[in-house]
Every structure is written in C-alpha cells, then in structure tokens.
Tab-separated table of C-alpha atoms and ligand atoms in Angstrom:
chain	number	residue	atom	x	y	z
W	1	MET	CA	-0.161	0.112	0.098
W	2	THR	CA	1.098	3.410	-1.101
W	3	SER	CA	1.150	5.801	1.793
W	4	GLN	CA	-0.647	9.245	1.351
W	5	THR	CA	2.860	10.921	2.126
W	6	LEU	CA	4.533	8.945	-1.042
W	7	ARG	CA	1.471	9.471	-3.065
W	8	GLU	CA	1.875	13.337	-2.450
W	9	ALA	CA	5.230	13.250	-3.384
W	10	ARG	CA	4.898	11.250	-6.312
W	11	LYS	CA	2.131	13.607	-7.927
W	12	TYR	CA	4.275	16.549	-6.897
W	13	GLU	CA	7.210	15.583	-8.666
W	14	GLU	CA	5.145	14.706	-11.604
W	15	THR	CA	3.714	17.699	-11.895
W	16	VAL	CA	6.630	20.208	-11.066
W	17	GLU	CA	9.285	18.415	-13.295
W	18	LYS	CA	6.907	19.686	-16.239
W	19	SER	CA	8.303	23.128	-15.377
W	20	ILE	CA	11.883	22.525	-15.851
W	21	ALA	CA	13.152	22.618	-19.342
W	22	ARG	CA	15.426	19.907	-20.801
W	23	GLU	CA	18.233	22.694	-21.210
W	24	GLU	CA	18.204	23.673	-17.540
W	25	ARG	CA	19.340	20.231	-16.933
W	26	PRO	CA	22.691	18.181	-17.471
W	27	ASP	CA	22.570	16.052	-20.294
W	28	PHE	CA	23.676	12.792	-19.127
W	29	HIS	CA	24.486	13.503	-15.233
W	30	LEU	CA	21.400	12.011	-12.995
W	31	CYS	CA	20.084	15.325	-11.484
W	32	SER	CA	17.187	15.289	-8.901
W	33	ARG	CA	13.793	15.041	-10.660
W	34	VAL	CA	12.575	18.312	-8.759
W	35	GLY	CA	14.259	19.978	-5.438
W	36	TRP	CA	16.964	18.520	-3.648
W	37	MET	CA	19.308	15.440	-4.154
W	38	ASN	CA	21.916	14.148	-1.938
W	39	ASP	CA	23.491	10.807	-1.464
W	40	PRO	CA	23.587	8.229	-4.078
W	41	ASN	CA	21.314	5.139	-2.866
W	42	GLY	CA	20.899	1.698	-3.647
W	43	PHE	CA	23.059	1.774	-6.522
W	44	SER	CA	22.449	-1.640	-8.245
W	45	TYR	CA	21.800	-3.860	-11.120
W	46	HIS	CA	18.374	-5.170	-11.089
W	47	ASN	CA	16.263	-6.904	-13.745
W	48	GLY	CA	18.594	-5.722	-16.595
W	49	MET	CA	18.775	-2.342	-15.800
W	50	TYR	CA	21.090	0.136	-13.253
W	51	HIS	CA	18.809	1.526	-10.520
W	52	MET	CA	19.928	4.512	-8.845
W	53	PHE	CA	18.169	5.988	-5.601
W	54	TYR	CA	18.839	9.240	-3.689
W	55	GLN	CA	18.674	11.144	-0.798
W	56	TYR	CA	15.482	13.223	-2.112
W	57	TYR	CA	13.510	16.076	-0.780
W	58	PRO	CA	11.188	17.008	-3.467
W	59	TYR	CA	9.541	19.932	-2.006
W	60	GLU	CA	12.352	22.386	-1.959
W	61	SER	CA	15.951	22.790	-3.451
W	62	LYS	CA	17.372	22.361	0.006
W	63	TRP	CA	17.885	19.437	2.374
W	64	GLY	CA	14.542	18.384	3.978
W	65	PRO	CA	12.619	14.991	5.499
W	66	MET	CA	14.304	12.657	3.537
W	67	HIS	CA	12.669	10.601	0.900
W	68	TRP	CA	14.476	8.333	-1.609
W	69	GLY	CA	14.158	9.401	-5.347
W	70	HIS	CA	14.485	6.924	-7.952
W	71	ALA	CA	16.041	6.673	-11.654
W	72	VAL	CA	16.814	3.841	-14.144
W	73	SER	CA	19.056	3.457	-17.042
W	74	ARG	CA	20.885	0.734	-19.235
W	75	ASP	CA	24.066	2.451	-20.081
W	76	LEU	CA	24.694	4.422	-16.791
W	77	LEU	CA	24.406	7.748	-18.855
W	78	HIS	CA	20.744	7.999	-19.961
W	79	TRP	CA	18.424	8.032	-16.935
W	80	GLU	CA	14.920	8.003	-16.591
W	81	HIS	CA	13.122	9.168	-13.733
W	82	LEU	CA	10.684	6.781	-11.650
W	83	PRO	CA	8.505	7.868	-9.212
W	84	ALA	CA	10.019	8.381	-5.656
W	85	ALA	CA	10.568	4.933	-3.979
W	86	LEU	CA	10.248	5.995	-0.179
W	87	ALA	CA	9.057	8.469	1.793
W	88	PRO	CA	9.123	8.912	5.517
W	89	ASP	CA	5.709	7.602	6.352
W	90	GLU	CA	6.280	5.106	9.385
W	91	PRO	CA	6.642	6.029	12.950
W	92	TYR	CA	10.122	4.569	12.973
W	93	ASP	CA	11.380	6.643	9.971
W	94	ARG	CA	8.899	9.597	10.656
W	95	ASP	CA	12.146	12.240	10.568
W	96	GLY	CA	13.797	10.665	7.357
W	97	CYS	CA	14.710	7.763	5.078
W	98	PHE	CA	18.436	8.318	5.230
W	99	SER	CA	21.290	6.580	3.124
W	100	GLY	CA	20.902	2.834	2.393
W	101	SER	CA	21.648	0.080	-0.436
W	102	ALA	CA	19.710	-2.400	-2.412
W	103	LEU	CA	20.393	-6.025	-3.728
W	104	THR	CA	18.157	-8.649	-5.438
W	105	LEU	CA	16.824	-11.400	-3.428
W	106	PRO	CA	16.987	-14.862	-4.757
W	107	ASP	CA	13.370	-15.019	-5.736
W	108	GLY	CA	13.838	-11.984	-7.587
W	109	ARG	CA	12.452	-9.002	-5.321
W	110	GLN	CA	14.466	-5.758	-5.040
W	111	LEU	CA	15.661	-5.382	-0.953
W	112	LEU	CA	16.201	-2.035	0.015
W	113	MET	CA	18.016	-1.288	3.349
W	114	TYR	CA	18.113	2.167	4.637
W	115	THR	CA	18.656	4.297	7.845
W	116	SER	CA	15.097	5.220	9.289
W	117	VAL	CA	15.422	8.298	11.382
W	118	VAL	CA	13.064	9.482	14.060
W	119	LYS	CA	14.067	12.764	16.356
W	120	GLU	CA	13.675	12.349	19.735
W	121	ARG	CA	13.878	14.678	23.065
W	122	GLN	CA	16.743	13.704	25.444
W	123	GLU	CA	16.853	13.957	29.134
W	124	ASN	CA	18.887	17.416	29.042
W	125	ASP	CA	16.256	18.602	26.691
W	126	THR	CA	17.936	18.526	23.277
W	127	ILE	CA	16.525	16.891	20.599
W	128	ARG	CA	18.599	13.907	18.503
W	129	ASP	CA	18.174	11.701	15.843
W	130	ILE	CA	17.659	8.027	16.717
W	131	GLN	CA	18.821	6.302	14.030
W	132	THR	CA	18.075	2.652	13.103
W	133	GLN	CA	18.167	0.196	9.754
W	134	SER	CA	14.821	-0.784	7.713
W	135	LEU	CA	14.024	-2.597	4.998
W	136	ALA	CA	11.724	-2.356	1.983
W	137	ILE	CA	10.996	-4.851	-0.502
W	138	GLY	CA	9.606	-4.272	-4.061
W	139	ASP	CA	9.303	-5.089	-7.582
W	140	GLY	CA	11.805	-2.276	-9.042
W	141	ILE	CA	9.081	0.625	-9.008
W	142	ASP	CA	6.948	0.074	-5.429
W	143	TYR	CA	7.902	-0.691	-2.393
W	144	GLU	CA	6.620	-1.968	0.766
W	145	LYS	CA	8.163	-1.190	4.014
W	146	TYR	CA	8.892	-4.398	6.285
W	147	GLU	CA	6.500	-5.075	8.842
W	148	LYS	CA	9.383	-6.114	11.540
W	149	ASN	CA	11.125	-2.657	10.964
W	150	PRO	CA	13.421	-1.520	11.989
W	151	VAL	CA	15.667	-4.687	11.708
W	152	LEU	CA	18.815	-3.366	13.359
W	153	ASP	CA	18.793	-0.771	16.078
W	154	ALA	CA	20.825	0.109	19.443
W	155	ALA	CA	20.784	-3.384	20.717
W	156	GLU	CA	23.027	-4.411	17.967
W	157	LEU	CA	25.677	-1.891	18.695
W	158	PRO	CA	29.025	-3.067	20.088
W	159	VAL	CA	29.902	-1.352	23.430
W	160	GLY	CA	30.057	2.456	23.163
W	161	GLY	CA	28.043	2.973	19.947
W	162	SER	CA	26.144	5.950	19.484
W	163	LYS	CA	22.258	5.455	18.957
W	164	PHE	CA	22.595	8.827	17.588
W	165	ASP	CA	25.009	8.308	14.754
W	166	PHE	CA	24.519	4.875	13.431
W	167	ARG	CA	23.760	5.271	9.468
W	168	ASP	CA	24.418	4.044	5.819
W	169	PRO	CA	23.808	0.675	5.670
W	170	LYS	CA	25.635	-1.329	2.482
W	171	ILE	CA	24.307	-4.582	2.164
W	172	TRP	CA	25.348	-7.714	-0.327
W	173	ARG	CA	24.885	-11.247	-0.814
W	174	ASN	CA	28.143	-13.581	-0.309
W	175	ALA	CA	28.745	-16.284	-2.722
W	176	ASP	CA	27.544	-18.778	0.019
W	177	GLY	CA	24.214	-17.008	0.163
W	178	THR	CA	24.294	-15.387	3.229
W	179	TYR	CA	24.245	-11.795	3.600
W	180	SER	CA	26.504	-8.785	4.773
W	181	CYS	CA	25.809	-5.272	5.982
W	182	ILE	CA	28.316	-2.321	7.047
W	183	ALA	CA	27.327	0.746	8.366
W	184	GLY	CA	28.690	3.873	10.081
W	185	ASN	CA	28.677	4.599	13.575
W	186	CYS	CA	30.663	6.478	16.123
W	187	LEU	CA	31.511	6.347	19.602
W	188	ALA	CA	30.285	9.062	22.523
W	189	ASP	CA	33.183	11.154	21.634
W	190	GLY	CA	32.180	11.300	17.712
W	191	ASP	CA	35.255	8.995	16.745
W	192	GLY	CA	33.990	7.053	13.569
W	193	ARG	CA	33.841	3.076	12.731
W	194	ILE	CA	32.426	0.793	10.822
W	195	LEU	CA	30.692	-2.255	11.728
W	196	LEU	CA	30.127	-5.483	10.256
W	197	PHE	CA	26.378	-7.206	10.332
W	198	THR	CA	25.209	-10.613	9.033
W	199	SER	CA	22.385	-12.409	8.194
W	200	LYS	CA	21.316	-15.632	6.688
W	201	ASP	CA	18.255	-14.606	4.725
W	202	GLY	CA	18.553	-10.782	4.564
W	203	PHE	CA	15.729	-9.963	6.765
W	204	GLN	CA	17.080	-10.900	10.478
W	205	TRP	CA	20.527	-9.188	11.479
W	206	LYS	CA	22.925	-9.563	14.080
W	207	PHE	CA	26.221	-7.723	14.756
W	208	ARG	CA	29.422	-9.634	13.592
W	209	SER	CA	32.549	-6.973	14.450
W	210	ILE	CA	34.009	-3.823	14.238
W	211	LEU	CA	35.393	-4.078	10.592
W	212	VAL	CA	37.564	-0.908	11.212
W	213	SER	CA	38.058	1.926	13.566
W	214	ASN	CA	39.270	5.693	12.963
W	215	ASP	CA	40.962	5.956	16.016
W	216	HIS	CA	40.975	9.949	15.532
W	217	ARG	CA	42.565	9.896	12.287
W	218	PHE	CA	40.316	10.934	9.608
W	219	GLY	CA	37.572	13.169	10.455
W	220	LYS	CA	34.893	12.116	12.850
W	221	MET	CA	31.593	10.132	12.088
W	222	TRP	CA	32.251	8.046	8.998
W	223	GLU	CA	29.329	8.098	6.441
W	224	CYS	CA	28.149	6.164	3.727
W	225	PRO	CA	30.785	3.285	3.585
W	226	ASP	CA	31.218	0.695	0.912
W	227	PHE	CA	33.496	-2.206	1.140
W	228	PHE	CA	34.707	-4.881	-1.923
W	229	MET	CA	37.683	-6.695	-3.359
W	230	LEU	CA	38.898	-5.644	-6.306
W	231	ASN	CA	42.517	-6.778	-7.882
W	232	GLY	CA	43.099	-9.113	-5.055
W	233	LYS	CA	42.624	-6.266	-2.640
W	234	TRP	CA	40.222	-5.213	-0.123
W	235	VAL	CA	38.822	-1.504	-0.526
W	236	LEU	CA	36.578	0.626	2.105
W	237	LEU	CA	35.443	3.536	0.522
W	238	THR	CA	33.744	6.159	3.347
W	239	SER	CA	33.024	9.854	3.632
W	240	PRO	CA	34.403	11.268	7.110
W	241	GLN	CA	33.010	14.148	8.427
W	242	ASP	CA	34.877	17.151	9.565
W	243	MET	CA	38.711	16.414	8.170
W	244	LEU	CA	41.620	17.854	9.073
W	245	PRO	CA	44.102	18.009	5.501
W	246	LYS	CA	47.176	15.979	5.565
W	247	GLY	CA	49.615	17.592	3.030
W	248	PHE	CA	47.564	17.278	-0.347
W	249	GLU	CA	45.350	14.825	0.831
W	250	TYR	CA	41.713	15.463	2.553
W	251	HIS	CA	41.400	19.275	1.729
W	252	ASN	CA	37.744	18.917	2.036
W	253	GLY	CA	36.595	18.810	5.462
W	254	ASN	CA	33.506	16.427	4.533
W	255	GLY	CA	35.622	14.371	2.367
W	256	THR	CA	36.294	11.297	0.893
W	257	LEU	CA	38.499	8.447	2.101
W	258	CYS	CA	39.783	5.197	0.299
W	259	LEU	CA	41.448	2.493	2.468
W	260	ILE	CA	43.240	-0.488	0.679
W	261	GLY	CA	43.994	-3.501	2.323
W	262	THR	CA	43.151	-7.106	3.748
W	263	PHE	CA	40.292	-8.649	5.255
W	264	ASP	CA	40.683	-11.547	8.079
W	265	GLU	CA	37.518	-13.165	7.243
W	266	GLN	CA	37.770	-15.172	10.486
W	267	THR	CA	37.812	-11.688	12.922
W	268	GLY	CA	36.124	-10.008	10.571
W	269	THR	CA	38.430	-6.955	10.701
W	270	PHE	CA	40.086	-4.924	7.681
W	271	GLN	CA	43.833	-4.183	7.855
W	272	GLU	CA	44.819	-1.024	5.926
W	273	GLU	CA	48.014	-0.735	3.924
W	274	ASN	CA	47.062	2.393	2.153
W	275	ASN	CA	44.943	5.553	2.522
W	276	GLN	CA	44.108	8.230	-0.118
W	277	SER	CA	41.254	10.654	-0.830
W	278	ILE	CA	38.900	9.281	-3.625
W	279	ASP	CA	38.461	12.630	-5.163
W	280	TYR	CA	40.867	15.864	-5.164
W	281	GLY	CA	38.394	18.577	-6.492
W	282	ILE	CA	35.536	20.456	-4.645
W	283	ASP	CA	32.475	18.302	-5.256
W	284	PHE	CA	32.408	14.591	-4.563
W	285	TYR	CA	30.821	13.015	-1.335
W	286	ALA	CA	29.416	9.549	-0.151
W	287	PRO	CA	30.060	7.393	-3.391
W	288	GLN	CA	28.573	4.373	-3.923
W	289	THR	CA	29.537	1.009	-5.907
W	290	VAL	CA	27.729	-1.692	-8.014
W	291	LEU	CA	29.340	-4.571	-9.418
W	292	ALA	CA	28.239	-4.662	-13.081
W	293	PRO	CA	27.089	-7.864	-14.632
W	294	ASP	CA	30.324	-7.635	-16.639
W	295	GLY	CA	32.401	-7.792	-13.369
W	296	ARG	CA	33.225	-4.170	-13.736
W	297	ARG	CA	33.141	-2.064	-10.095
W	298	ILE	CA	31.582	0.991	-10.940
W	299	MET	CA	31.277	4.120	-8.442
W	300	ILE	CA	29.100	6.947	-8.444
W	301	GLY	CA	29.183	9.872	-6.305
W	302	TRP	CA	27.259	12.800	-5.072
W	303	MET	CA	28.701	15.611	-7.047
W	304	GLN	CA	28.326	18.212	-4.409
W	305	ASN	CA	29.901	19.114	-1.080
W	306	TRP	CA	27.892	19.911	1.813
W	307	ASP	CA	29.966	23.238	2.440
W	308	THR	CA	29.346	24.689	-1.034
W	309	CYS	CA	25.661	23.913	-1.537
W	310	THR	CA	25.362	27.918	-1.729
W	311	MET	CA	26.847	27.574	-4.910
W	312	ARG	CA	23.216	27.141	-6.292
W	313	SER	CA	20.470	29.373	-5.586
W	314	PRO	CA	17.893	28.277	-3.769
W	315	ASP	CA	15.563	29.268	-6.191
W	316	ALA	CA	16.633	26.846	-8.760
W	317	PRO	CA	14.080	24.222	-9.436
W	318	TRP	CA	16.500	21.312	-8.774
W	319	MET	CA	19.672	21.134	-6.764
W	320	GLY	CA	22.418	18.024	-6.537
W	321	GLN	CA	23.736	15.866	-9.437
W	322	MET	CA	25.408	12.554	-9.185
W	323	SER	CA	29.132	11.917	-10.706
W	324	LEU	CA	30.234	10.518	-13.801
W	325	PRO	CA	29.807	6.637	-13.282
W	326	ARG	CA	33.397	5.617	-12.672
W	327	GLU	CA	35.258	2.252	-13.480
W	328	LEU	CA	37.504	1.494	-10.361
W	329	SER	CA	40.576	-0.699	-10.322
W	330	VAL	CA	43.674	-0.967	-7.896
W	331	HIS	CA	47.230	-1.003	-9.102
W	332	GLY	CA	50.120	-0.424	-6.760
W	333	GLY	CA	48.148	0.032	-3.642
W	334	ARG	CA	46.030	2.927	-5.338
W	335	LEU	CA	42.423	3.531	-6.524
W	336	TYR	CA	42.244	4.151	-10.084
W	337	GLN	CA	39.239	5.844	-11.676
W	338	THR	CA	38.393	5.868	-15.265
W	339	PRO	CA	35.110	7.223	-16.785
W	340	VAL	CA	32.654	4.429	-17.462
W	341	ARG	CA	33.631	2.852	-21.027
W	342	GLU	CA	29.814	3.527	-22.351
W	343	ILE	CA	30.650	7.037	-22.816
W	344	ASP	CA	32.494	6.078	-25.739
W	345	ALA	CA	29.483	5.280	-27.700
W	346	MET	CA	28.468	9.348	-27.072
W	347	ARG	CA	31.821	10.700	-28.773
W	348	CYS	CA	31.054	12.352	-31.871
W	349	ASN	CA	32.752	15.315	-34.082
W	350	LYS	CA	36.359	14.104	-33.124
W	351	VAL	CA	38.921	17.053	-33.435
W	352	VAL	CA	42.525	16.570	-33.099
W	353	HIS	CA	45.670	18.930	-32.778
W	354	LYS	CA	48.957	17.311	-32.318
W	355	GLN	CA	52.292	18.811	-31.218
W	356	ILE	CA	50.784	22.250	-30.807
W	357	SER	CA	53.786	24.241	-29.156
W	358	PHE	CA	52.885	27.628	-27.662
W	359	THR	CA	54.390	30.127	-25.209
W	360	ASP	CA	51.181	32.553	-24.598
W	361	THR	CA	47.546	32.228	-24.868
W	362	ILE	CA	45.942	30.161	-27.787
W	363	ARG	CA	42.731	29.053	-28.995
W	364	LEU	CA	42.276	26.264	-31.314
W	365	GLU	CA	39.783	25.494	-34.175
W	366	GLY	CA	36.996	23.304	-33.344
W	367	ILE	CA	37.791	23.186	-29.565
W	368	LYS	CA	35.060	24.600	-27.538
W	369	GLY	CA	31.588	22.965	-25.837
W	370	ARG	CA	29.930	22.396	-22.541
W	371	CYS	CA	29.219	18.813	-23.199
W	372	ILE	CA	32.450	17.066	-24.131
W	373	ASP	CA	34.947	14.780	-23.761
W	374	MET	CA	38.425	16.042	-24.277
W	375	GLU	CA	42.187	14.504	-23.538
W	376	LEU	CA	45.193	16.697	-23.160
W	377	THR	CA	48.763	15.565	-23.351
W	378	LEU	CA	51.175	17.753	-22.213
W	379	ARG	CA	55.304	17.678	-22.379
W	380	ARG	CA	57.784	20.283	-22.238
W	381	GLY	CA	58.109	22.225	-25.302
W	382	ASP	CA	62.092	23.677	-25.364
W	383	SER	CA	64.561	21.126	-23.932
W	384	GLN	CA	66.545	23.896	-22.223
W	385	VAL	CA	63.778	25.452	-20.255
W	386	LEU	CA	61.158	23.756	-18.265
W	387	TYR	CA	57.669	26.078	-18.737
W	388	GLN	CA	56.443	27.581	-15.428
W	389	LYS	CA	53.060	27.182	-15.761
W	390	PHE	CA	50.293	25.785	-18.247
W	391	ALA	CA	46.397	26.816	-18.036
W	392	VAL	CA	43.503	25.625	-19.708
W	393	ARG	CA	40.220	27.474	-19.437
W	394	PHE	CA	36.780	26.190	-20.129
W	395	ALA	CA	33.099	27.195	-19.921
W	396	GLN	CA	34.803	30.553	-20.809
W	397	ASN	CA	33.070	34.078	-22.132
W	398	ASP	CA	33.847	37.495	-21.037
W	399	THR	CA	32.298	36.721	-17.837
W	400	TYR	CA	32.727	33.385	-16.699
W	401	HIS	CA	35.402	30.613	-16.862
W	402	THR	CA	36.415	27.268	-15.117
W	403	ALA	CA	40.068	26.758	-15.072
W	404	LEU	CA	42.838	24.300	-14.602
W	405	SER	CA	46.530	25.146	-14.170
W	406	PHE	CA	49.573	23.082	-13.795
W	407	ARG	CA	52.984	24.107	-12.434
W	408	PRO	CA	55.356	21.275	-13.173
W	409	ARG	CA	58.207	22.500	-11.043
W	410	GLU	CA	56.168	21.818	-7.957
W	411	SER	CA	53.685	19.286	-9.888
W	412	ILE	CA	50.646	20.897	-8.718
W	413	LEU	CA	47.366	20.877	-10.615
W	414	LYS	CA	44.657	23.277	-9.635
W	415	ILE	CA	41.006	23.391	-10.405
W	416	ASP	CA	39.742	26.692	-10.096
W	417	ARG	CA	36.054	28.030	-10.314
W	418	LYS	CA	36.203	31.621	-8.821
W	419	PHE	CA	34.923	32.981	-11.897
W	420	SER	CA	32.284	30.086	-12.261
W	421	GLY	CA	29.228	32.014	-10.863
W	422	SER	CA	29.520	31.799	-7.556
W	423	ARG	CA	27.964	34.779	-5.484
W	424	ARG	CA	29.376	33.407	-2.093
W	425	ALA	CA	32.448	33.199	0.158
W	426	ILE	CA	33.210	29.917	-0.249
W	427	ILE	CA	35.921	27.638	-1.305
W	428	HIS	CA	36.720	27.961	-4.910
W	429	GLN	CA	40.003	26.184	-5.608
W	430	ARG	CA	41.626	23.037	-4.870
W	431	ARG	CA	45.645	22.071	-5.246
W	432	SER	CA	46.484	18.911	-5.961
W	433	LEU	CA	49.806	17.080	-6.311
W	434	VAL	CA	50.156	14.979	-9.148
W	435	ASN	CA	52.710	12.784	-10.643
W	436	SER	CA	54.691	14.186	-13.534
W	437	THR	CA	58.276	14.225	-14.622
W	438	ASP	CA	59.552	16.904	-16.702
W	439	GLY	CA	56.249	18.502	-17.342
W	440	SER	CA	54.675	15.690	-19.028
W	441	LEU	CA	51.143	15.359	-17.823
W	442	LYS	CA	47.598	13.585	-19.133
W	443	LEU	CA	44.447	15.061	-18.447
W	444	ARG	CA	41.010	13.853	-19.710
W	445	ILE	CA	38.291	16.829	-18.903
W	446	ILE	CA	34.736	15.900	-19.148
W	447	LEU	CA	32.539	18.450	-19.309
W	448	ASP	CA	28.242	18.255	-19.021
W	449	CYS	CA	26.822	21.503	-18.661
W	450	PHE	CA	27.245	22.355	-15.204
W	451	SER	CA	30.255	19.875	-13.947
W	452	ALA	CA	33.816	19.328	-14.874
W	453	GLU	CA	35.714	15.885	-14.031
W	454	VAL	CA	39.557	15.730	-14.732
W	455	PHE	CA	40.965	12.410	-14.833
W	456	VAL	CA	44.614	12.598	-14.134
W	457	ASN	CA	47.206	10.391	-15.997
W	458	ASP	CA	44.692	7.862	-16.475
W	459	GLY	CA	42.781	7.465	-13.605
W	460	GLU	CA	45.432	8.148	-10.961
W	461	GLN	CA	43.252	11.012	-9.493
W	462	VAL	CA	39.859	13.028	-10.309
W	463	LEU	CA	39.331	16.393	-9.450
W	464	THR	CA	35.482	17.416	-9.789
W	465	ALA	CA	33.579	20.833	-9.519
W	466	THR	CA	30.286	22.104	-10.411
W	467	MET	CA	29.649	25.228	-12.396
W	468	TYR	CA	26.325	26.948	-12.808
W	469	THR	CA	27.269	28.997	-15.605
W	470	ASP	CA	25.403	30.449	-18.631
W	471	GLN	CA	25.705	27.893	-21.374
W	472	THR	CA	26.868	30.329	-23.904
W	473	ALA	CA	29.959	30.510	-21.864
W	474	ASP	CA	31.721	27.626	-23.842
W	475	GLY	CA	34.703	28.571	-25.042
W	476	ILE	CA	37.913	26.938	-24.377
W	477	SER	CA	41.430	28.583	-24.110
W	478	PHE	CA	45.069	27.405	-23.344
W	479	PHE	CA	47.993	29.023	-21.973
W	480	ALA	CA	51.825	28.792	-21.364
W	481	ASP	CA	54.309	30.511	-19.398
W	482	GLY	CA	57.380	29.149	-21.163
W	483	THR	CA	57.344	26.545	-24.014
W	484	VAL	CA	54.419	23.710	-23.980
W	485	GLU	CA	53.831	21.087	-26.473
W	486	MET	CA	50.260	19.834	-26.300
W	487	ASP	CA	48.290	17.065	-28.136
W	488	VAL	CA	44.264	17.787	-28.161
W	489	VAL	CA	41.868	14.978	-28.781
W	490	LYS	CA	38.454	16.616	-28.520
W	491	TYR	CA	34.712	14.931	-28.849
W	492	ASP	CA	31.377	16.444	-28.425
W	493	LEU	CA	29.330	14.264	-26.159
W	494	LEU	CA	25.919	13.709	-27.864
H	501	LIG	C1	25.668	11.756	4.199
H	501	LIG	C2	24.606	12.041	4.866
H	501	LIG	C3	24.512	10.602	5.230
H	501	LIG	C4	23.170	10.791	5.754
H	501	LIG	C5	22.360	11.559	4.627
H	501	LIG	C6	21.256	11.964	4.819
H	501	LIG	O1	25.838	12.821	2.894
H	501	LIG	O2	24.630	12.756	6.035
H	501	LIG	O3	25.141	9.919	6.146
H	501	LIG	O4	22.247	9.152	5.749
H	501	LIG	O5	23.390	12.256	4.094
H	501	LIG	O6	20.520	12.728	3.786
C-alpha cells in the first residue's frame, strides 16, 4: 500500500518536473527530478537495469525530511526518472529515510535497506536523531516497508556505540548465500568506525564485528561506507565528516577516504595498507559502487560538497547531481578511476591537434563546448628550459570561466572556479599534487553543462567541480608561461 505521504510526493514531482526545461538540466549526469538530491542510494543492477536511488526532498531545493528518489538506466548515462521509492511515512522513520543500499533477492524481489530516523527529546532537553536500519521490498517501482522494521537498532551496537550516529547500511549477498551489511557508527566522543553485520536471509540481522575504527585519524563520523574486493585487495570507501588536511590529501572537510588493505574473514576485521582521497576536486561525496554484470566495479558519488551548496541559488528548480559513473581498479596500492566505457558511444565530432607548441594564450579550431570529452597530453616544449605554468580555461566567455592550471616545477595541478558564477564566500580552488616528470601530464576533461570532471594520468587522480554558469560560456583557451607542447583530442558528447 502506498502511503498518503508517498502519493503526494509522487504527484508533486510529476507535476513540477514539467516546469523544468530539458536545457536546464545536465545531459548525461543524473540530477534531482525536482527539488533536492544528495547521496546516491541503492545503486544496483536489477532486472536488466541499473537502479539509482538518492536522498531526496522534492518540495524545495534544500535538504528536508528525506525521501528516496529513483531513476533507472541501461548505460549509466541516460537516466529515466521513476516515481519516488520511499517517503518518511512510518512511526520509525517519520523524520527521514536516510542513505542505504539495495540488492536482488534470490526470488527476484529487490531489497532496500535504509536508515530510519526519528527525532527524540533527550533528558537534557536536546532533540537528537535516533538512527536505526530498516528494510523495504519491491518490484523495481513500488516498495513495501517490512513489517518487522527496524531490523537493526541500538541493541545490536557494540559497547560505546552511539544510537544517534548509526547509519548508511551497505548490503551485499555473499557467494555462500548469506548476507553482509556494513554501516557507519561513532563512539560518544564522535570518533567514527564501520560495523559489520550478518544475516542468513537478508531480513534478520546481527552484529558481527567492528570492521575498522578511525582512532581519530580521519575526521569524525564515517558516513556512507562501501566495501568490496578489487584486483586482489579489499577496498573500503567512506566519507568522513570534519577531516583535517594532511599534506595534499583530505582538503574538503567533509571529504572522501579510500582505504586499501586486507580482510580477515575469521575476525571480520580490515587491515589497512594504504589511504588516499577518492576525489581531489571540490564537489564529490558519499560515493557508492555497483558490481556490473560484466564484473566491473562502478562508482558514482554525489557531485556536491555539503559546505558549497550555496553555489547554487535556493530558487533553482533542482539542486544536486550525481558524478559520472567511474570504473574502479587498484594498482600498486592505489585506487584508479576511469570514466565508464559506455561514454565512448556518445563521442562524436572528433577534433585532433597534434604537437601544438605555444608560449602564450591560444585558441584552437573546433575546440569549444560544454558537453565534451577532451584529452590533453602535455610535454615540455623547450629542451633547455622547463615551462613555468600551463593552464586551460573552459566554460569561458567574457564573464565566466573555469580553469585548470599546472605548475610542473611543483607538480601541482589546480582547479579554480572563482569565475564560475558563485556569489558566495566559499572555497573555489583545490590544489593537488600529481605525478609528473619533466613537465609531462595527461588530462581527460569531461564537461556536462554544469560540471567538470578531470581524470589525471589515466585515472590516478580525479578532480571534480560543479559550475552553474550560462551555457553560452562555451569557449576554451590554453595558456603557457614558457613553452608547452600539447596534443588535444576532443569529442562532443551527444
Ligand atoms: C551523507 C549523509 C548520510 C545520511 C544522509 C542524510 O551525506 O549525511 O550520512 O544518511 O546524508 O541525507
């Protein structure tokens, strides 16, 4: 039975969506159907389609009582909106259906697990969220909440675990037919950890182990965890709140963390070998992965940062986009990300410029656009003197531009959206230490109307930023201080 709350949300989104013109949305990045979107939820492959649910407040372009929005796609690039899947309509989730995940049960039904939130007045009179985990079962469009919800609550928390911060379950089915779930939790002092739970049937859950503890290293509460094996290593993705920067890592406060290591099945614990940021730009948070039918591990993140939400006006008809789906791999203890290969089918109007040598600002024939896939290969252009700086400006007109600049002597790549339409005193730049010898660097820049995603050195690093500027700002120019030699291969994405 669909509740009144969900029926209203479905009716509202269907009506209001009609007032948003096609050109007001990105081309191939999923954005909120109407109103607000944050974290990807329930990213899964079910009945021949990729499903993406998301944290959703349809009624305003700002965060509010969380629903789950829903969209499906065959190629991860063309998305079709479906009716909202969940609304906060039960006594145990009346203040929000927070983030969670999905899987397909052996009988073909789709199982969603999400964080059910209720606000409760405490003895000291403060009002806090009580967070538990709940289930909904459905056919890919309509979902029924499980009668025994919540299925995980404070009773299953290990000693010291906070019932106020217990959220974002990621569930999967193991090869032996049992189920696992990980969720974020913290101790009374706010220090994060990831808990592991098990289930025989996906419905009855019990605590297994503390998979990994922060021990005050990376921020505080760890949100939206994901855990999987890739290229012989175990990978834990999580989004810690309130991180402090370390060198050139973790500059985003609410940032992303990738831990690579091993998993001890006996004790249910993870041993970390390497750590890194997942994204080195500004707008990327709470990523979730899916295992594609062909074995690829594909990740999508919320292409936004909590602290820069005011980049977009609250009057905008939608707020929040998902990142490009990225294929993941691990080499030499590092996470690599490349744009999902399905994007190759969208490439057209190829323009190539080889061995362009320049010492000032240049523009190149056929190089412009806001929906493009552009590969730049940089080399030093003078064997005597290494160049000082290279820059590319895109989404450019007289008022606006977004820029990438590279200083080979320091090996620093900077993304800068100071001139990308913001009227607020928020962060507009990120510097990142990249791998470069002798001025060489490879950049693949993907633009889609309101975003730029920059894949460095075949996916060794990625820098993501949104830019909400006029689409007529579609110029691209290049700049060198010193002599740069560059190859450009550019496609329009259609
Ligand atoms: C992360 C997060 C999650 C939570 C959701 C609420 O961005 O804070 O931890 O489930 O957003 O919308």
